[in-house]
XYZ file of C-alpha atoms in Angstrom:
721
model
C 17.251 10.607 26.667
C 14.159 10.571 24.457
C 12.243 7.354 24.102
C 12.123 7.736 20.329
C 15.731 6.606 20.183
C 14.667 3.084 21.120
C 15.243 0.829 18.155
C 14.164 -2.776 17.827
C 15.065 -5.590 15.513
C 12.324 -8.214 15.539
C 12.543 -11.553 13.774
C 9.936 -14.095 12.759
C 9.350 -17.288 14.667
C 7.765 -19.319 11.890
C 9.532 -20.029 8.601
C 10.462 -16.429 7.838
C 12.604 -16.365 4.755
C 12.957 -13.786 2.049
C 10.627 -15.863 -0.127
C 6.867 -15.442 0.234
C 5.499 -18.300 2.361
C 2.170 -19.745 3.332
C 2.929 -19.314 7.031
C 2.164 -16.131 8.951
C 5.310 -14.837 10.740
C 5.523 -14.485 14.510
C 7.732 -11.895 16.152
C 9.118 -12.044 19.647
C 8.264 -9.495 22.301
C 10.691 -6.645 22.824
C 13.295 -7.027 25.519
C 13.300 -4.454 28.353
C 16.323 -2.677 26.874
C 14.299 -1.877 23.735
C 16.189 -3.878 21.132
C 16.662 -7.536 20.310
C 19.273 -9.102 18.074
C 17.869 -11.230 15.270
C 20.203 -14.180 15.835
C 19.213 -14.331 19.512
C 15.552 -14.480 18.569
C 16.270 -17.220 16.032
C 18.022 -19.293 18.708
C 15.270 -18.702 21.257
C 12.404 -19.539 18.911
C 13.935 -22.420 16.996
C 14.412 -20.712 13.634
C 18.202 -20.859 13.628
C 18.308 -22.799 10.346
C 16.267 -20.188 8.487
C 18.280 -17.346 9.960
C 21.574 -19.070 9.149
C 20.468 -19.531 5.548
C 19.611 -15.828 5.218
C 22.908 -14.830 6.838
C 24.789 -16.773 4.160
C 22.619 -15.358 1.386
C 23.154 -11.843 2.692
C 26.944 -12.126 2.600
C 26.649 -12.766 -1.153
C 23.779 -10.393 -1.860
C 24.898 -7.331 0.099
C 27.361 -6.213 -2.569
C 24.882 -6.671 -5.425
C 23.437 -3.319 -6.538
C 21.442 -4.751 -9.445
C 18.182 -5.662 -7.649
C 15.128 -4.684 -9.696
C 12.203 -2.609 -8.451
C 8.625 -2.709 -9.754
C 6.399 0.382 -9.575
C 2.833 1.015 -10.753
C 2.493 2.361 -14.266
C 0.244 5.265 -15.156
C -2.667 2.799 -15.143
C -3.243 -0.936 -14.730
C -2.132 -1.714 -18.299
C 1.411 -0.562 -17.516
C 4.200 -1.653 -15.177
C 7.404 0.268 -14.450
C 10.835 -1.271 -13.808
C 14.164 0.154 -12.624
C 17.527 -1.525 -11.995
C 21.280 -0.854 -11.953
C 23.918 -2.273 -14.300
C 27.691 -1.744 -14.238
C 28.848 0.785 -16.805
C 30.445 -0.547 -19.973
C 34.226 -0.245 -19.838
C 34.771 -0.304 -23.602
C 34.142 2.420 -26.146
C 31.288 0.607 -27.885
C 28.225 2.843 -27.463
C 25.956 0.854 -29.787
C 22.462 -0.246 -28.835
C 23.815 -3.739 -28.190
C 25.185 -2.478 -24.882
C 21.893 -0.984 -23.721
C 20.228 -3.418 -21.267
C 16.854 -4.841 -22.240
C 13.860 -6.292 -20.445
C 11.709 -9.066 -21.923
C 8.144 -9.716 -20.761
C 5.625 -12.209 -22.115
C 2.560 -14.266 -21.242
C 2.978 -17.439 -19.181
C 6.010 -19.685 -18.612
C 6.798 -19.700 -22.310
C 6.641 -15.888 -22.446
C 4.233 -16.008 -25.390
C 3.844 -12.775 -27.368
C 6.943 -11.479 -25.598
C 7.891 -7.837 -25.937
C 11.458 -6.591 -25.711
C 12.023 -3.165 -24.171
C 15.271 -1.232 -24.432
C 16.035 0.580 -21.184
C 16.388 4.322 -20.828
C 19.746 4.790 -19.142
C 20.941 7.419 -16.696
C 24.428 7.536 -15.219
C 24.437 7.074 -11.445
C 26.412 10.110 -10.326
C 28.926 10.256 -7.484
C 28.708 6.539 -6.710
C 31.066 3.599 -7.050
C 31.120 0.293 -5.219
C 33.946 -1.165 -3.135
C 35.621 -2.444 -6.310
C 35.564 0.971 -7.969
C 32.727 -0.081 -10.309
C 30.371 2.654 -11.533
C 26.763 2.118 -12.597
C 23.903 3.152 -14.832
C 20.259 3.282 -13.797
C 17.934 1.547 -16.284
C 14.202 2.175 -16.610
C 11.511 0.436 -18.637
C 7.733 0.828 -18.868
C 5.931 -2.311 -20.040
C 2.628 -1.515 -21.764
C -0.467 -3.312 -23.010
C -0.844 -5.615 -19.988
C -4.185 -7.402 -19.632
C -6.207 -7.985 -16.460
C -5.957 -11.270 -14.528
C -3.100 -12.629 -16.613
C 0.241 -14.102 -15.565
C 3.385 -12.725 -17.215
C 7.058 -13.586 -16.875
C 9.865 -11.079 -17.256
C 13.646 -11.240 -17.463
C 16.167 -8.401 -17.556
C 19.837 -7.937 -18.366
C 21.584 -7.075 -15.082
C 25.000 -6.695 -16.675
C 25.854 -10.369 -16.293
C 23.264 -11.690 -18.711
C 19.519 -12.169 -18.425
C 18.041 -13.084 -15.067
C 15.891 -16.139 -14.388
C 12.315 -15.220 -15.477
C 10.196 -13.865 -12.627
C 6.421 -14.116 -12.402
C 4.065 -11.133 -12.337
C 0.278 -11.533 -12.312
C -2.034 -8.649 -13.112
C -5.211 -8.258 -11.058
C -8.733 -6.991 -11.638
C -9.368 -3.246 -11.634
C -13.059 -3.448 -10.686
C -12.535 -4.540 -7.095
C -8.920 -4.538 -5.927
C -6.706 -4.465 -2.843
C -3.460 -2.714 -2.018
C -1.224 -2.766 1.051
C -0.332 0.423 2.916
C 2.940 0.390 4.877
C 5.040 2.899 6.739
C 8.759 3.557 7.037
C 10.652 0.364 6.174
C 13.713 2.538 6.921
C 16.110 -0.321 6.245
C 19.264 0.126 8.331
C 17.646 2.188 11.075
C 18.404 -0.418 13.742
C 22.076 0.584 13.410
C 22.815 2.977 16.280
C 26.352 3.893 15.207
C 27.096 7.227 13.567
C 28.261 7.295 9.969
C 32.023 7.168 10.409
C 34.378 5.748 7.810
C 35.306 2.754 9.949
C 35.000 -1.009 9.735
C 32.935 -0.901 12.912
C 30.292 1.304 11.268
C 30.130 -0.708 8.034
C 29.809 -3.992 9.938
C 27.039 -2.545 12.116
C 25.271 -1.152 9.057
C 25.412 -4.513 7.276
C 24.072 -6.369 10.319
C 21.251 -3.853 10.765
C 20.249 -4.038 7.097
C 20.342 -7.836 7.249
C 17.917 -7.842 10.174
C 15.621 -5.051 8.952
C 15.354 -6.571 5.461
C 14.437 -9.942 6.981
C 11.559 -8.321 8.911
C 10.472 -6.138 5.959
C 10.167 -9.310 3.896
C 8.095 -10.888 6.677
C 5.581 -8.029 6.584
C 5.211 -8.244 2.803
C 4.727 -12.006 3.032
C 2.100 -11.570 5.751
C 0.180 -9.054 3.624
C 0.277 -11.381 0.614
C -0.853 -14.309 2.754
C -3.685 -12.251 4.259
C -5.003 -11.361 0.792
C -4.375 -14.755 -0.798
C -1.771 -13.156 -3.104
C -4.355 -10.722 -4.449
C -2.533 -7.460 -3.717
C -2.339 -5.229 -6.769
C 0.481 -3.107 -5.328
C 1.916 -1.567 -2.144
C 1.833 2.094 -1.109
C 4.808 3.104 1.051
C 4.582 6.326 3.045
C 8.298 7.036 2.729
C 11.709 6.464 4.309
C 12.602 3.365 2.348
C 16.100 3.466 3.868
C 17.786 4.996 6.890
C 20.989 6.880 6.125
C 20.810 10.287 4.486
C 23.694 11.475 2.339
C 24.463 14.126 4.939
C 25.055 11.459 7.606
C 26.946 8.953 5.450
C 30.707 8.572 5.927
C 32.343 11.462 4.051
C 28.835 12.234 2.678
C 29.507 9.470 0.146
C 26.173 8.730 -1.603
C 27.207 5.181 -2.443
C 27.347 4.141 1.226
C 23.546 3.892 1.393
C 23.373 1.460 -1.546
C 23.642 -1.508 0.831
C 20.405 -0.283 2.425
C 18.644 -0.194 -0.957
C 19.962 -3.708 -1.607
C 18.321 -4.819 1.638
C 15.108 -2.947 0.844
C 14.810 -4.586 -2.601
C 15.877 -8.071 -1.444
C 12.477 -9.639 -0.509
C 11.366 -12.207 -3.057
C 7.856 -10.728 -2.822
C 9.038 -7.519 -4.488
C 9.896 -9.388 -7.687
C 6.143 -9.652 -8.322
C 4.707 -6.785 -6.268
C 4.938 -3.135 -7.408
C 5.523 -0.471 -4.750
C 4.439 3.163 -5.048
C 7.089 4.880 -2.938
C 6.857 8.270 -1.252
C 9.833 10.508 -0.533
C 10.627 10.586 3.191
C 13.093 12.775 5.030
C 15.615 9.899 5.010
C 15.314 9.566 1.212
C 15.288 13.214 0.257
C 18.925 14.342 -0.020
C 20.309 11.472 -2.100
C 19.575 11.072 -5.818
C 19.896 7.288 -5.607
C 16.186 7.291 -4.690
C 15.429 8.477 -8.242
C 17.755 5.877 -9.741
C 16.098 2.938 -7.952
C 12.430 3.789 -8.591
C 10.660 4.422 -11.887
C 7.807 6.764 -10.930
C 5.116 7.398 -13.501
C 3.701 10.817 -14.412
C 6.559 12.440 -12.492
C 6.415 16.218 -12.180
C 8.896 18.930 -11.307
C 6.161 20.500 -9.180
C 7.041 19.742 -5.572
C 10.643 18.922 -6.416
C 13.423 19.607 -3.925
C 15.856 19.476 -6.910
C 17.395 16.215 -5.670
C 14.801 13.419 -5.753
C 12.144 14.862 -8.039
C 8.646 16.099 -7.337
C 5.088 14.836 -7.059
C 3.651 12.047 -9.213
C 0.395 10.171 -9.690
C -1.114 7.008 -11.120
C -4.580 5.557 -11.705
C -5.779 2.092 -10.867
C -9.359 1.185 -11.713
C -11.629 3.890 -10.332
C -8.985 5.288 -7.945
C -6.511 8.150 -8.339
C -3.308 7.997 -6.262
C -1.471 11.291 -5.733
C 2.036 10.950 -4.257
C 3.492 14.145 -2.794
C 7.126 14.939 -2.038
C 6.498 17.142 1.002
C 10.198 17.280 1.776
C 9.756 20.223 -0.579
C 7.729 22.729 1.451
C 6.509 24.750 -1.531
C 2.817 24.142 -0.827
C 1.756 26.321 -3.776
C 3.375 23.798 -6.123
C 1.686 20.870 -4.389
C -1.629 22.694 -4.732
C -1.049 23.235 -8.444
C -0.115 19.598 -8.950
C -3.178 18.287 -7.101
C -5.555 20.589 -8.973
C -4.081 19.709 -12.366
C -4.107 15.985 -11.596
C -7.688 15.952 -10.328
C -8.886 17.994 -13.324
C -7.223 15.543 -15.723
C -8.745 12.492 -14.013
C -12.358 13.394 -13.294
C -13.460 9.836 -14.028
C -11.820 8.548 -10.822
C -14.308 8.049 -8.005
C -11.693 7.647 -5.250
C -8.906 10.140 -4.590
C -6.077 9.083 -2.280
C -3.074 11.223 -1.339
C 0.152 9.905 0.205
C 2.790 12.050 1.890
C 5.439 11.301 4.485
C 4.735 13.647 7.415
C 1.998 12.519 9.831
C -0.031 15.736 9.775
C -2.787 14.110 11.834
C -0.781 11.428 13.646
C -0.497 10.598 17.347
C 3.131 9.768 18.139
C 6.264 11.768 18.789
C 6.371 13.892 15.625
C 2.659 14.671 15.488
C 2.772 17.624 17.924
C 5.800 19.329 16.372
C 4.958 22.795 14.939
C 6.874 21.824 11.778
C 4.249 19.105 11.233
C 1.159 21.036 12.330
C 2.168 24.077 10.261
C 2.236 21.804 7.210
C -1.146 20.394 8.258
C -2.963 23.706 8.080
C -1.411 24.550 4.712
C -2.386 21.264 3.085
C -5.782 20.342 4.525
C -7.749 23.128 2.748
C -6.262 21.914 -0.551
C -7.328 18.339 0.170
C -10.841 19.419 1.078
C -11.241 21.673 -1.962
C -10.252 18.798 -4.241
C -12.517 16.180 -2.602
C -9.686 13.957 -1.401
C -11.065 10.889 0.382
C -8.039 9.672 2.355
C -4.514 10.866 3.179
C -1.945 8.153 3.990
C 1.151 9.167 5.978
C 4.132 7.735 7.861
C 7.076 9.336 9.718
C 5.862 8.470 13.240
C 6.375 4.683 13.274
C 3.112 4.253 15.214
C -0.362 3.504 13.872
C -3.226 5.990 14.080
C -6.531 6.615 12.316
C -8.312 9.944 12.479
C -11.991 10.676 12.604
C -13.440 12.224 9.451
C -12.061 15.767 9.504
C -13.244 18.930 7.783
C -12.223 22.553 8.235
C -9.357 22.439 10.719
C -7.920 25.923 11.309
C -4.679 27.225 12.736
C -5.188 29.168 15.964
C -1.723 30.753 16.291
C 1.552 31.095 14.414
C 4.504 29.159 15.774
C 8.010 28.666 14.447
C 8.985 25.138 13.450
C 11.290 24.703 16.453
C 9.330 26.728 19.011
C 8.587 23.935 21.499
C 11.619 21.685 21.023
C 12.613 21.828 24.697
C 9.078 21.221 25.947
C 8.445 18.368 23.509
C 11.633 16.640 24.597
C 10.862 17.187 28.282
C 7.311 15.851 27.903
C 8.361 12.695 26.012
C 11.530 11.879 27.981
C 11.403 8.322 29.357
C 14.550 8.751 31.446
C 18.043 7.326 31.244
C 16.958 3.743 31.920
C 13.481 3.481 30.425
C 11.377 0.391 30.758
C 9.727 -0.734 27.554
C 7.058 1.910 26.925
C 4.693 2.548 24.066
C 3.078 5.729 25.440
C 5.276 8.650 26.545
C 5.108 9.584 30.258
C 3.833 13.157 29.839
C 6.228 14.869 32.225
C 4.648 18.323 31.849
C 1.619 18.465 34.144
C -1.452 20.675 33.802
C -0.664 22.456 37.084
C 2.895 23.372 36.095
C 3.820 26.921 37.131
C 6.405 27.235 34.365
C 5.220 29.856 31.854
C 6.819 27.959 28.959
C 5.061 24.761 30.002
C 1.693 26.517 30.080
C 2.277 28.032 26.634
C 3.134 24.552 25.356
C -0.021 23.036 26.882
C -2.136 25.810 25.328
C -0.534 25.000 21.977
C -1.374 21.304 22.366
C -5.005 22.162 23.094
C -5.201 24.403 20.016
C -4.085 21.614 17.663
C -6.594 19.027 18.909
C -8.921 20.271 16.124
C -12.095 19.290 17.938
C -14.164 21.611 15.726
C -12.864 19.864 12.600
C -14.504 16.556 13.526
C -17.282 15.898 11.035
C -20.648 14.608 12.197
C -21.140 11.623 9.932
C -23.867 9.161 9.115
C -22.709 5.658 10.058
C -23.820 2.186 9.167
C -21.912 -0.366 11.206
C -18.195 0.376 10.826
C -18.773 2.453 7.694
C -19.294 6.201 7.324
C -21.750 7.114 4.589
C -21.024 9.884 2.080
C -18.721 11.967 4.297
C -17.549 15.382 3.135
C -14.386 15.317 5.229
C -11.064 13.507 4.861
C -9.661 10.410 6.592
C -6.027 10.640 7.769
C -4.030 7.491 8.536
C -0.504 7.095 9.850
C 1.193 3.728 9.357
C 3.364 2.029 11.953
C 6.791 0.593 11.187
C 6.699 -2.150 8.553
C 10.137 -3.536 9.447
C 10.492 -2.958 13.176
C 13.711 -1.037 12.576
C 12.509 1.870 14.754
C 9.474 2.736 16.912
C 8.276 5.981 18.473
C 6.064 6.279 21.547
C 2.535 7.621 21.333
C 2.086 11.100 22.785
C 0.732 11.089 26.360
C -2.457 13.021 25.524
C -4.476 11.360 22.763
C -5.636 14.048 20.366
C -9.367 14.669 20.041
C -9.170 14.086 16.300
C -7.926 10.497 16.777
C -10.447 7.669 16.341
C -7.940 4.916 17.151
C -4.204 4.564 17.746
C -1.891 1.652 18.528
C 1.719 1.018 19.418
C 3.098 -2.200 20.854
C 6.493 -2.157 19.144
C 5.463 -4.734 16.542
C 5.577 -4.266 12.739
C 2.171 -3.619 11.141
C 0.552 -3.269 7.733
C -2.850 -2.262 6.359
C -4.900 -3.822 3.582
C -7.159 -1.426 1.681
C -9.984 -2.912 -0.388
C -11.436 -0.654 -3.084
C -14.769 -1.245 -4.819
C -17.091 0.951 -6.844
C -18.787 2.329 -3.738
C -16.522 1.565 -0.769
C -12.999 1.929 0.551
C -12.361 -0.514 3.418
C -9.298 -0.614 5.662
C -8.057 -3.396 7.948
C -4.763 -3.151 9.819
C -2.812 -6.085 11.230
C 0.188 -7.008 13.348
C 2.825 -8.791 11.304
C 3.656 -11.241 14.093
C 0.261 -12.955 14.449
C -1.926 -11.272 11.796
C -4.374 -10.073 14.457
C -6.202 -6.823 13.759
C -5.086 -3.786 15.751
C -8.128 -1.680 14.840
C -11.701 -2.338 13.860
C -12.595 -2.541 10.189
C -13.224 0.963 8.877
C -14.980 1.871 5.628
C -15.937 4.929 3.672
C -19.056 4.261 1.618
C -20.218 6.460 -1.180
C -23.722 5.140 -0.926
C -25.280 5.055 -4.305
C -28.572 3.265 -4.596
C -28.731 0.400 -7.026
C -29.017 2.175 -10.375
C -29.817 -0.955 -12.388
C -33.530 -0.171 -12.617
C -32.901 3.540 -13.115
C -30.455 2.960 -15.978
C -32.847 0.497 -17.590
C -35.638 3.068 -17.386
C -33.363 5.757 -18.816
C -32.393 3.485 -21.698
C -36.027 2.659 -22.404
C -37.020 6.319 -22.153
C -34.384 7.497 -24.625
C -36.308 5.893 -27.488
C -39.185 8.260 -26.686
C -36.974 11.246 -27.478
C -37.089 10.253 -31.136
C -40.907 10.402 -30.969
C -41.111 13.900 -29.506
C -43.800 14.989 -31.958
C -46.141 12.255 -30.711
C -46.763 14.101 -27.426
C -48.092 17.429 -26.229
C -45.512 20.132 -25.610
C -46.178 20.407 -21.848
C -46.177 16.647 -21.164
C -42.950 16.223 -23.124
C -41.299 19.123 -21.268
C -42.057 17.440 -17.902
C -40.727 14.133 -19.231
C -37.572 15.764 -20.621
C -36.794 17.394 -17.266
C -37.311 14.070 -15.462
C -35.045 12.259 -17.917
C -32.292 14.871 -17.559
C -32.543 14.673 -13.770
C -32.434 10.874 -13.840
C -29.263 10.891 -15.941
C -27.591 13.300 -13.518
C -28.449 11.087 -10.549
C -27.287 7.922 -12.362
C -23.947 9.588 -13.148
C -23.520 11.058 -9.656
C -20.965 8.926 -7.814
C -22.317 10.084 -4.448
C -26.029 9.750 -5.188
C -27.814 8.106 -2.261
C -30.311 5.266 -2.379
C -33.186 7.699 -1.685
C -32.050 9.998 -4.510
C -31.874 7.100 -6.964
C -35.294 5.801 -5.963
C -36.805 9.275 -6.198
C -35.314 9.877 -9.668
C -36.746 6.537 -10.835
C -40.167 7.439 -9.430
C -40.172 10.895 -11.061
C -39.109 9.497 -14.430
C -41.647 6.658 -14.302
C -44.469 9.077 -13.430
C -43.424 11.538 -16.144
C -43.304 8.738 -18.670
C -46.751 7.491 -17.634
C -48.188 11.008 -17.882
C -46.565 11.441 -21.262
C -48.115 8.294 -22.692
C -51.599 9.274 -21.465
C -51.374 12.446 -23.521
C -49.880 10.894 -26.613
C -51.309 12.095 -29.897
C -50.170 8.877 -31.565
C -49.256 5.487 -30.137
C -45.510 5.328 -29.495
C -43.432 2.332 -30.431
C -43.146 -0.513 -27.926
C -39.867 -0.452 -26.029
C -38.154 -3.809 -25.666
C -37.043 -4.571 -22.133
C -33.385 -5.433 -21.622
C -32.681 -9.133 -21.348
C -31.371 -10.567 -18.088
C -27.777 -11.681 -17.860
C -27.162 -15.390 -18.292
C -26.282 -17.122 -15.030
C -22.677 -18.373 -14.865
C -22.308 -22.074 -13.981
C -18.969 -23.447 -12.758
C -18.383 -27.181 -13.034
C -17.555 -29.262 -9.961
C -13.805 -29.771 -9.502
C -12.033 -33.141 -9.267
C -8.646 -33.812 -7.660
C -6.176 -36.446 -6.361
C -3.671 -36.293 -3.483
C -0.106 -37.518 -3.115
C 1.584 -37.503 0.307
C 5.177 -36.382 0.717
C 7.529 -35.530 3.565
C 5.730 -32.798 5.504
C 3.816 -31.907 2.357
C 0.868 -32.956 0.212
C 0.618 -32.495 -3.554
C -2.841 -31.768 -4.950
C -3.398 -32.749 -8.598
C -6.509 -31.095 -10.026
C -8.284 -32.234 -13.167
C -7.942 -29.376 -15.639
C -11.146 -27.490 -16.491
C -12.086 -24.407 -18.476
C -12.037 -22.050 -15.478
C -10.036 -19.082 -14.127
C -8.553 -20.957 -11.168
C -9.063 -23.275 -8.237
C -9.518 -22.853 -4.477
C -7.968 -25.506 -2.238
C -9.249 -25.897 1.322
C -7.341 -28.096 3.749
C -7.283 -28.975 7.449
C -6.079 -31.641 9.864
C -9.657 -32.715 10.645
C -12.611 -33.881 8.554
C -14.811 -31.047 9.867
C -12.342 -28.529 8.386
C -12.094 -26.665 11.688
C -9.414 -23.950 11.434
C -9.088 -24.782 7.750
C -6.804 -22.845 5.431
C -7.537 -21.899 1.839
C -5.241 -21.300 -1.097
C -6.147 -19.993 -4.550
C -4.124 -21.131 -7.548
C -4.284 -21.066 -11.321
C -2.148 -24.201 -11.554
C -3.454 -27.776 -11.660
C -0.641 -29.055 -9.441
C -0.236 -27.377 -6.041
C 1.937 -28.420 -3.096
C 0.796 -27.741 0.481
C 3.940 -27.381 2.578
C 4.960 -27.153 6.264
C 2.539 -29.894 7.363
C 3.066 -32.080 10.425
C 4.445 -35.557 9.838
C 2.241 -38.610 10.366
C -0.865 -36.442 10.585
C -3.912 -36.745 8.389
C -4.619 -33.988 5.883
C -8.162 -33.442 4.590
C -8.547 -31.583 1.286
C -11.389 -30.406 -0.913
C -11.229 -28.348 -4.103
C -13.565 -26.085 -6.014
C -13.137 -24.179 -9.258
C -13.956 -20.552 -9.947
C -14.426 -18.186 -12.848
C -13.651 -14.460 -12.748
C -16.599 -12.589 -14.247
C -16.469 -8.787 -14.337
C -13.867 -8.764 -11.561
C -15.829 -11.126 -9.261
C -15.082 -14.769 -8.507
C -17.955 -17.192 -9.171
C -17.305 -20.484 -7.335
C -18.481 -23.967 -8.215
C -19.306 -26.683 -5.672
C -16.553 -28.467 -3.736
C -15.145 -31.808 -4.778
C -15.529 -34.789 -2.479
C -13.311 -34.627 0.607
C -9.934 -36.290 0.043
C -7.792 -37.707 2.859
C -4.123 -38.649 3.054
C -1.534 -39.212 5.802
C 1.488 -36.915 5.653
C 4.853 -38.694 5.560
């Protein structure tokens, strides 16, 4: 019995509902038998009321196939939507029957646009009532940064209640990286056409969706609702068409319903990747509206590779369930060539080609590794995000890994299973036992151990310049594997940590990563969902570019001299022209170091000084650029009103971008919490009765993607009812 068959269902201890909350969820520890029922956890940890509410909601929701999905558009000005509607039963094929989506600014949906959906018939699927469906897709365009929109769509029963979507800045932004929600995986029954299977599937989806929602809520809470989108490394659901009862594609729709059920996903786009559990069923293509989709990399069922841009970053999403690496290479090269303005290049694929859990040592995975890594390196990819192994790992910076020997995909199946086997009655483990010892006399064991040594890729580890937790201007690639984001399934780490691994973690708890992207840095922090504690140190890639403000100012000032070429000697002007050309190249170089910038400024300044000494006529005076005006944010003013376990903050409206509320149970604001809001009335919930609540407020303005804060208001105090 392999330990990877252990499945766990873990449920929050604190106010975990399908709506985003202001409380970080807490999961219970795994029981020794490797799985825990959600209702038992709710009873143990006092969240029975929340669980009971979700159970009732699920009984209504589970048969609803019309949940909407949001996906990134081709750039930040676009947003993609997809949803199901029942097919029309009459013969009226006019445009009146084509579903529409409405989106506009603010509660009143000002300047609303109406989009008519592009419809595709959902093939080979009907629900339990014999209803058939269409897939509807819309791309909303012309969206502006840092603006709140509301949208409503026709789900076949009329327009839905408007849902809120707020665009974010593209200068500095954050996205969440998650692995394998795999909704329904906690169901251990095989796909037989029986009531027992369908009941078990429904219960598993109910639990997994509850936990998936908890992870999304935790990520939103961690970033103060500032996530621009989510990147999923694949396996959105569990059951492949091949393993469904009678290979009926519609029997996985309940898993998509669970996947799309979190309230957070109504306002949070997800860039999905095709996983092996998604790949043989076309309903993946019906539920997600992927931008810039290509037939390159297509397995002829769920489509091929796609990409999108956000700010200065290029995201390339590969369907590596199609093993035609030549097509992936072509797609990457074409995409990179068409988006040369993007400083950051991030690839996502499902297989953990540099992971550290059960799948990572399989020849099927390592064979793919050595086909893809040269392509990534040739195209200056910065990071590769993967899943598949349900255990977190982060590689060192890697460059030039090579394949030592050729192995078939299934060559070491017996040895891999023997090495990882935790026995018939395993205790709760997170690292496999490593049953094959170095002194084994079995020839097959020794061949397997030699194979493991050959794929450690020690020679591929790049020697990098570091500054704190950041690597500076690396040439290699970072590889990350995400853990489970729903707790529906976990795999043990391999017993021998690979040399290429910088850090790995598995404690059978859902996790998520937050990636912050700026002009010069990509920073990653990874957290447990249960308590929001970090499971790895902060890691950054910095493309260190010296401050080019002075250099650009000097270039701008120097360009006026070009018009006065005849005022200088030929030789002095030639030296100046070379210095100016070199300075422009350095200023435009996204990887130019501080020393290179300073040297270019020095060379240009000296060339300019030498030029002016040899002037035949006095050149015109160059006006220096004026300094930017300092932004001043007025002091905020607010009032409090106490309620039952809550406090309402009423803020005096000002001409600002938003407000930051800081509150605590003590006047020193020890262990204080902060909330950002654009509204002037904000309710702080889940407070303790008869306790004092101290609050202070400050306003902020968003200038060029950065928040400029004013001073805090006076401290306000109220006793919670």
